[in-house]
mmCIF file of C-alpha atoms in Angstrom:
data_model
loop_
_atom_site.group_PDB
_atom_site.id
_atom_site.type_symbol
_atom_site.label_atom_id
_atom_site.label_comp_id
_atom_site.label_asym_id
_atom_site.label_seq_id
_atom_site.Cartn_x
_atom_site.Cartn_y
_atom_site.Cartn_z
ATOM 1 C CA UNK A 1 -21.532 -38.507 -2.139
ATOM 2 C CA UNK A 2 -17.993 -36.426 -3.103
ATOM 3 C CA UNK A 3 -15.442 -35.273 -0.685
ATOM 4 C CA UNK A 4 -16.382 -31.948 0.694
ATOM 5 C CA UNK A 5 -13.335 -29.279 -0.059
ATOM 6 C CA UNK A 6 -11.375 -26.593 2.795
ATOM 7 C CA UNK A 7 -10.344 -24.532 0.622
ATOM 8 C CA UNK A 8 -11.266 -22.627 -2.806
ATOM 9 C CA UNK A 9 -9.479 -23.035 -5.870
ATOM 10 C CA UNK A 10 -8.419 -19.828 -7.491
ATOM 11 C CA UNK A 11 -6.132 -19.375 -11.324
ATOM 12 C CA UNK A 12 -3.989 -16.367 -10.689
ATOM 13 C CA UNK A 13 -3.361 -16.219 -14.200
ATOM 14 C CA UNK A 14 -5.436 -17.304 -16.988
ATOM 15 C CA UNK A 15 -5.282 -17.531 -20.922
ATOM 16 C CA UNK A 16 -1.512 -15.719 -20.356
ATOM 17 C CA UNK A 17 0.256 -15.641 -24.253
ATOM 18 C CA UNK A 18 3.849 -13.277 -24.457
ATOM 19 C CA UNK A 19 6.286 -13.417 -25.657
ATOM 20 C CA UNK A 20 9.627 -11.091 -24.948
ATOM 21 C CA UNK A 21 12.639 -10.814 -27.760
ATOM 22 C CA UNK A 22 16.360 -10.808 -26.935
ATOM 23 C CA UNK A 23 17.290 -7.823 -25.181
ATOM 24 C CA UNK A 24 14.128 -6.144 -24.554
ATOM 25 C CA UNK A 25 13.198 -4.444 -21.499
ATOM 26 C CA UNK A 26 9.658 -5.283 -20.181
ATOM 27 C CA UNK A 27 7.257 -3.386 -17.820
ATOM 28 C CA UNK A 28 4.200 -5.759 -15.779
ATOM 29 C CA UNK A 29 1.898 -3.191 -14.291
ATOM 30 C CA UNK A 30 -1.077 -3.881 -12.751
ATOM 31 C CA UNK A 31 -3.261 -3.477 -9.715
ATOM 32 C CA UNK A 32 -2.926 -5.073 -6.612
ATOM 33 C CA UNK A 33 -3.571 -9.069 -7.035
ATOM 34 C CA UNK A 34 -3.632 -9.287 -10.599
ATOM 35 C CA UNK A 35 -0.554 -11.288 -10.396
ATOM 36 C CA UNK A 36 1.958 -9.734 -11.773
ATOM 37 C CA UNK A 37 4.143 -11.457 -9.156
ATOM 38 C CA UNK A 38 3.197 -14.934 -10.166
ATOM 39 C CA UNK A 39 3.725 -14.357 -13.635
ATOM 40 C CA UNK A 40 7.208 -12.935 -12.845
ATOM 41 C CA UNK A 41 8.118 -16.431 -10.569
ATOM 42 C CA UNK A 42 6.716 -18.652 -13.416
ATOM 43 C CA UNK A 43 9.640 -16.759 -15.956
ATOM 44 C CA UNK A 44 11.913 -17.259 -13.011
ATOM 45 C CA UNK A 45 10.912 -21.205 -12.286
ATOM 46 C CA UNK A 46 10.293 -20.681 -8.820
ATOM 47 C CA UNK A 47 6.884 -21.592 -9.455
ATOM 48 C CA UNK A 48 6.480 -24.116 -12.285
ATOM 49 C CA UNK A 49 2.486 -23.497 -14.184
ATOM 50 C CA UNK A 50 -0.775 -26.243 -13.709
ATOM 51 C CA UNK A 51 -1.331 -26.062 -17.760
ATOM 52 C CA UNK A 52 0.673 -24.057 -21.078
ATOM 53 C CA UNK A 53 4.485 -23.575 -20.771
ATOM 54 C CA UNK A 54 6.764 -21.221 -20.082
ATOM 55 C CA UNK A 55 9.794 -21.512 -21.988
ATOM 56 C CA UNK A 56 13.266 -19.313 -21.032
ATOM 57 C CA UNK A 57 16.552 -19.192 -22.431
ATOM 58 C CA UNK A 58 20.033 -17.581 -20.548
ATOM 59 C CA UNK A 59 20.324 -17.053 -17.113
ATOM 60 C CA UNK A 60 17.404 -15.024 -15.105
ATOM 61 C CA UNK A 61 18.596 -13.565 -12.324
ATOM 62 C CA UNK A 62 15.177 -12.883 -10.284
ATOM 63 C CA UNK A 63 14.760 -10.288 -7.776
ATOM 64 C CA UNK A 64 11.208 -11.277 -6.111
ATOM 65 C CA UNK A 65 12.253 -11.437 -2.093
ATOM 66 C CA UNK A 66 14.948 -9.005 -0.848
ATOM 67 C CA UNK A 67 17.143 -11.180 1.827
ATOM 68 C CA UNK A 68 16.072 -14.593 0.040
ATOM 69 C CA UNK A 69 17.681 -16.980 1.077
ATOM 70 C CA UNK A 70 19.620 -14.595 3.803
ATOM 71 C CA UNK A 71 20.863 -16.620 7.380
ATOM 72 C CA UNK A 72 20.811 -13.713 9.659
ATOM 73 C CA UNK A 73 23.314 -15.399 11.911
ATOM 74 C CA UNK A 74 25.658 -15.090 8.837
ATOM 75 C CA UNK A 75 27.696 -12.354 8.122
ATOM 76 C CA UNK A 76 27.169 -10.035 4.620
ATOM 77 C CA UNK A 77 30.884 -11.010 3.430
ATOM 78 C CA UNK A 78 29.294 -15.098 4.802
ATOM 79 C CA UNK A 79 25.891 -14.550 2.746
ATOM 80 C CA UNK A 80 27.066 -12.892 -0.407
ATOM 81 C CA UNK A 81 29.285 -15.993 -1.299
ATOM 82 C CA UNK A 82 25.939 -18.351 -0.375
ATOM 83 C CA UNK A 83 23.649 -15.827 -2.411
ATOM 84 C CA UNK A 84 25.863 -15.478 -4.982
ATOM 85 C CA UNK A 85 26.006 -19.462 -5.078
ATOM 86 C CA UNK A 86 21.749 -19.242 -5.330
ATOM 87 C CA UNK A 87 21.981 -16.955 -8.320
ATOM 88 C CA UNK A 88 24.705 -19.332 -10.155
ATOM 89 C CA UNK A 89 27.577 -17.550 -9.580
ATOM 90 C CA UNK A 90 30.287 -19.620 -8.869
ATOM 91 C CA UNK A 91 32.954 -19.546 -6.241
ATOM 92 C CA UNK A 92 35.203 -18.366 -8.334
ATOM 93 C CA UNK A 93 33.013 -16.121 -9.419
ATOM 94 C CA UNK A 94 31.492 -14.822 -6.508
ATOM 95 C CA UNK A 95 34.951 -13.533 -4.837
ATOM 96 C CA UNK A 96 35.934 -11.739 -8.527
ATOM 97 C CA UNK A 97 32.827 -9.528 -7.597
ATOM 98 C CA UNK A 98 32.949 -9.480 -4.211
ATOM 99 C CA UNK A 99 34.938 -5.828 -4.015
ATOM 100 C CA UNK A 100 32.079 -4.285 -6.512
ATOM 101 C CA UNK A 101 29.263 -5.984 -4.612
ATOM 102 C CA UNK A 102 30.589 -4.817 -1.066
ATOM 103 C CA UNK A 103 30.999 -1.239 -2.538
ATOM 104 C CA UNK A 104 27.651 -1.312 -3.697
ATOM 105 C CA UNK A 105 25.930 -2.221 -0.980
ATOM 106 C CA UNK A 106 28.478 0.590 0.843
ATOM 107 C CA UNK A 107 27.513 -0.726 4.126
ATOM 108 C CA UNK A 108 30.998 0.194 5.242
ATOM 109 C CA UNK A 109 32.250 -2.054 9.170
ATOM 110 C CA UNK A 110 28.713 -3.977 8.805
ATOM 111 C CA UNK A 111 30.114 -6.128 6.247
ATOM 112 C CA UNK A 112 31.010 -8.655 8.721
ATOM 113 C CA UNK A 113 28.920 -8.296 11.292
ATOM 114 C CA UNK A 114 25.800 -11.157 11.923
ATOM 115 C CA UNK A 115 23.160 -9.836 9.403
ATOM 116 C CA UNK A 116 20.376 -9.379 12.224
ATOM 117 C CA UNK A 117 22.349 -6.476 13.273
ATOM 118 C CA UNK A 118 21.383 -4.485 9.634
ATOM 119 C CA UNK A 119 19.205 -2.202 9.670
ATOM 120 C CA UNK A 120 16.346 -3.005 7.252
ATOM 121 C CA UNK A 121 17.699 -0.795 4.675
ATOM 122 C CA UNK A 122 21.479 -2.383 5.125
ATOM 123 C CA UNK A 123 19.746 -5.718 4.010
ATOM 124 C CA UNK A 124 18.292 -4.587 1.064
ATOM 125 C CA UNK A 125 20.961 -2.637 0.254
ATOM 126 C CA UNK A 126 23.510 -5.715 0.322
ATOM 127 C CA UNK A 127 21.109 -8.336 -1.140
ATOM 128 C CA UNK A 128 20.440 -5.857 -4.008
ATOM 129 C CA UNK A 129 24.277 -5.649 -4.487
ATOM 130 C CA UNK A 130 24.930 -9.801 -4.717
ATOM 131 C CA UNK A 131 22.274 -9.999 -7.362
ATOM 132 C CA UNK A 132 22.786 -6.475 -9.406
ATOM 133 C CA UNK A 133 26.424 -8.375 -9.789
ATOM 134 C CA UNK A 134 25.354 -11.762 -11.349
ATOM 135 C CA UNK A 135 25.742 -10.914 -14.528
ATOM 136 C CA UNK A 136 22.301 -11.731 -15.745
ATOM 137 C CA UNK A 137 21.413 -12.712 -19.279
ATOM 138 C CA UNK A 138 17.267 -12.294 -17.617
ATOM 139 C CA UNK A 139 16.944 -9.620 -14.795
ATOM 140 C CA UNK A 140 13.648 -9.912 -13.251
ATOM 141 C CA UNK A 141 13.365 -7.358 -10.670
ATOM 142 C CA UNK A 142 9.581 -7.227 -8.710
ATOM 143 C CA UNK A 143 8.762 -4.210 -6.651
ATOM 144 C CA UNK A 144 12.447 -3.879 -5.263
ATOM 145 C CA UNK A 145 13.565 -0.520 -6.176
ATOM 146 C CA UNK A 146 12.237 0.968 -3.882
ATOM 147 C CA UNK A 147 15.360 -0.178 -1.639
ATOM 148 C CA UNK A 148 17.518 2.632 0.649
ATOM 149 C CA UNK A 149 17.506 5.961 -0.267
ATOM 150 C CA UNK A 150 17.571 8.059 -3.051
ATOM 151 C CA UNK A 151 21.455 7.816 -3.740
ATOM 152 C CA UNK A 152 20.649 4.136 -3.428
ATOM 153 C CA UNK A 153 17.709 4.237 -5.837
ATOM 154 C CA UNK A 154 19.725 6.117 -8.537
ATOM 155 C CA UNK A 155 22.963 3.954 -8.254
ATOM 156 C CA UNK A 156 20.319 0.607 -8.633
ATOM 157 C CA UNK A 157 18.753 2.413 -11.697
ATOM 158 C CA UNK A 158 22.593 2.720 -13.152
ATOM 159 C CA UNK A 159 23.292 -0.364 -12.970
ATOM 160 C CA UNK A 160 19.886 -1.308 -14.113
ATOM 161 C CA UNK A 161 20.516 0.831 -17.611
ATOM 162 C CA UNK A 162 24.569 -0.751 -17.750
ATOM 163 C CA UNK A 163 22.488 -4.486 -17.656
ATOM 164 C CA UNK A 164 20.030 -3.154 -20.469
ATOM 165 C CA UNK A 165 23.269 -1.784 -22.328
ATOM 166 C CA UNK A 166 25.243 -5.299 -22.000
ATOM 167 C CA UNK A 167 22.118 -7.073 -23.961
ATOM 168 C CA UNK A 168 20.289 -8.664 -20.824
ATOM 169 C CA UNK A 169 16.529 -9.228 -21.754
ATOM 170 C CA UNK A 170 14.440 -6.974 -18.062
ATOM 171 C CA UNK A 171 11.178 -7.610 -16.462
ATOM 172 C CA UNK A 172 10.410 -5.199 -13.759
ATOM 173 C CA UNK A 173 7.182 -5.144 -12.486
ATOM 174 C CA UNK A 174 6.186 -1.282 -11.056
ATOM 175 C CA UNK A 175 3.330 0.546 -9.551
ATOM 176 C CA UNK A 176 6.143 3.900 -10.436
ATOM 177 C CA UNK A 177 4.883 4.980 -13.965
ATOM 178 C CA UNK A 178 7.894 7.016 -14.114
ATOM 179 C CA UNK A 179 10.222 4.057 -13.739
ATOM 180 C CA UNK A 180 8.085 2.449 -16.206
ATOM 181 C CA UNK A 181 7.802 5.435 -18.685
ATOM 182 C CA UNK A 182 11.849 5.859 -18.749
ATOM 183 C CA UNK A 183 13.057 1.295 -18.508
ATOM 184 C CA UNK A 184 11.263 0.090 -20.305
ATOM 185 C CA UNK A 185 10.690 -1.001 -24.193
ATOM 186 C CA UNK A 186 6.681 -1.984 -24.159
ATOM 187 C CA UNK A 187 5.042 -2.657 -20.672
ATOM 188 C CA UNK A 188 2.235 -5.345 -20.215
ATOM 189 C CA UNK A 189 -1.136 -4.871 -19.087
ATOM 190 C CA UNK A 190 -2.151 -7.926 -16.282
ATOM 191 C CA UNK A 191 -5.744 -7.548 -14.463
ATOM 192 C CA UNK A 192 -7.697 -10.273 -12.277
ATOM 193 C CA UNK A 193 -5.000 -12.922 -14.199
ATOM 194 C CA UNK A 194 -5.631 -11.802 -18.034
ATOM 195 C CA UNK A 195 -3.333 -9.911 -20.108
ATOM 196 C CA UNK A 196 -5.548 -6.917 -20.722
ATOM 197 C CA UNK A 197 -2.964 -4.938 -23.541
ATOM 198 C CA UNK A 198 0.756 -5.050 -24.876
ATOM 199 C CA UNK A 199 2.206 -2.305 -26.426
ATOM 200 C CA UNK A 200 4.032 1.327 -25.822
ATOM 201 C CA UNK A 201 4.725 2.035 -22.468
ATOM 202 C CA UNK A 202 3.187 5.688 -22.008
ATOM 203 C CA UNK A 203 -0.302 4.308 -23.469
ATOM 204 C CA UNK A 204 0.527 0.752 -21.242
ATOM 205 C CA UNK A 205 0.404 2.674 -18.083
ATOM 206 C CA UNK A 206 -2.485 5.817 -19.256
ATOM 207 C CA UNK A 207 -4.735 2.854 -19.880
ATOM 208 C CA UNK A 208 -3.590 1.371 -15.916
ATOM 209 C CA UNK A 209 -4.178 4.825 -14.191
ATOM 210 C CA UNK A 210 -7.554 5.263 -16.028
ATOM 211 C CA UNK A 211 -8.549 1.792 -14.432
ATOM 212 C CA UNK A 212 -6.372 1.869 -11.054
ATOM 213 C CA UNK A 213 -8.919 5.157 -10.439
ATOM 214 C CA UNK A 214 -11.910 4.240 -12.399
ATOM 215 C CA UNK A 215 -15.483 4.520 -9.834
ATOM 216 C CA UNK A 216 -16.483 0.765 -8.887
ATOM 217 C CA UNK A 217 -19.223 1.500 -11.625
ATOM 218 C CA UNK A 218 -17.554 2.494 -14.238
ATOM 219 C CA UNK A 219 -14.216 -0.649 -14.174
ATOM 220 C CA UNK A 220 -16.540 -2.967 -16.613
ATOM 221 C CA UNK A 221 -15.965 -0.654 -19.327
ATOM 222 C CA UNK A 222 -13.194 0.901 -18.757
ATOM 223 C CA UNK A 223 -11.982 -2.841 -19.045
ATOM 224 C CA UNK A 224 -13.881 -3.561 -22.347
ATOM 225 C CA UNK A 225 -12.234 -0.539 -24.135
ATOM 226 C CA UNK A 226 -8.952 -1.538 -22.942
ATOM 227 C CA UNK A 227 -9.197 -5.098 -24.867
ATOM 228 C CA UNK A 228 -11.194 -3.961 -27.576
ATOM 229 C CA UNK A 229 -7.401 -1.305 -28.118
ATOM 230 C CA UNK A 230 -5.161 -4.644 -27.195
ATOM 231 C CA UNK A 231 -7.182 -6.583 -30.012
ATOM 232 C CA UNK A 232 -6.951 -4.212 -32.654
ATOM 233 C CA UNK A 233 -3.468 -2.683 -32.025
ATOM 234 C CA UNK A 234 -3.768 0.850 -32.091
ATOM 235 C CA UNK A 235 -1.383 2.012 -29.583
#
């Protein structure tokens, strides 16, 4: 007799075929649990695919989980230098960027205090400041642009625009339609691990919103309609 399984296999992504060009900004949208984060983690190298291949060319800076790698007993300054090395910066480069990171985070004298004393907002601001100043060839952003107050968010968007203007490739997962439409050149809609639609941000976001708010009995027909649009390239 076969051995009893105490787990259920789950395929987070299936047959995703996606080519992203150098310098493009791509929005990734989809309902919760659709596979957006898994896709970005594969591109970032955090996860390895169980099938298929992922080819990435360039220095990747992932903003997947704010503050990943921070030690709460270290000061903000110590964590900046630690996190910068994780993101691929040499110690000399990190020191050179320190003033810029301090100014961007704007947490005042707390910069030299242990991170355990920070509010969640201060923690997020510091982590974002490190990543956003790491000069990426490829920036991967997963639902972290909601950190801080409105002024800080505007500063983050401005910095992302600067990175984009320098020719970097950006992948952005977001539930914000406005953010995707304003920042992205193209967008991709993922649902249940399947690529449903790749096209202009306005088209993809409108179909995503239709799927999101469709009554349960209409979801299957909406999915079929979106697949038909993607196959026809009619966008």
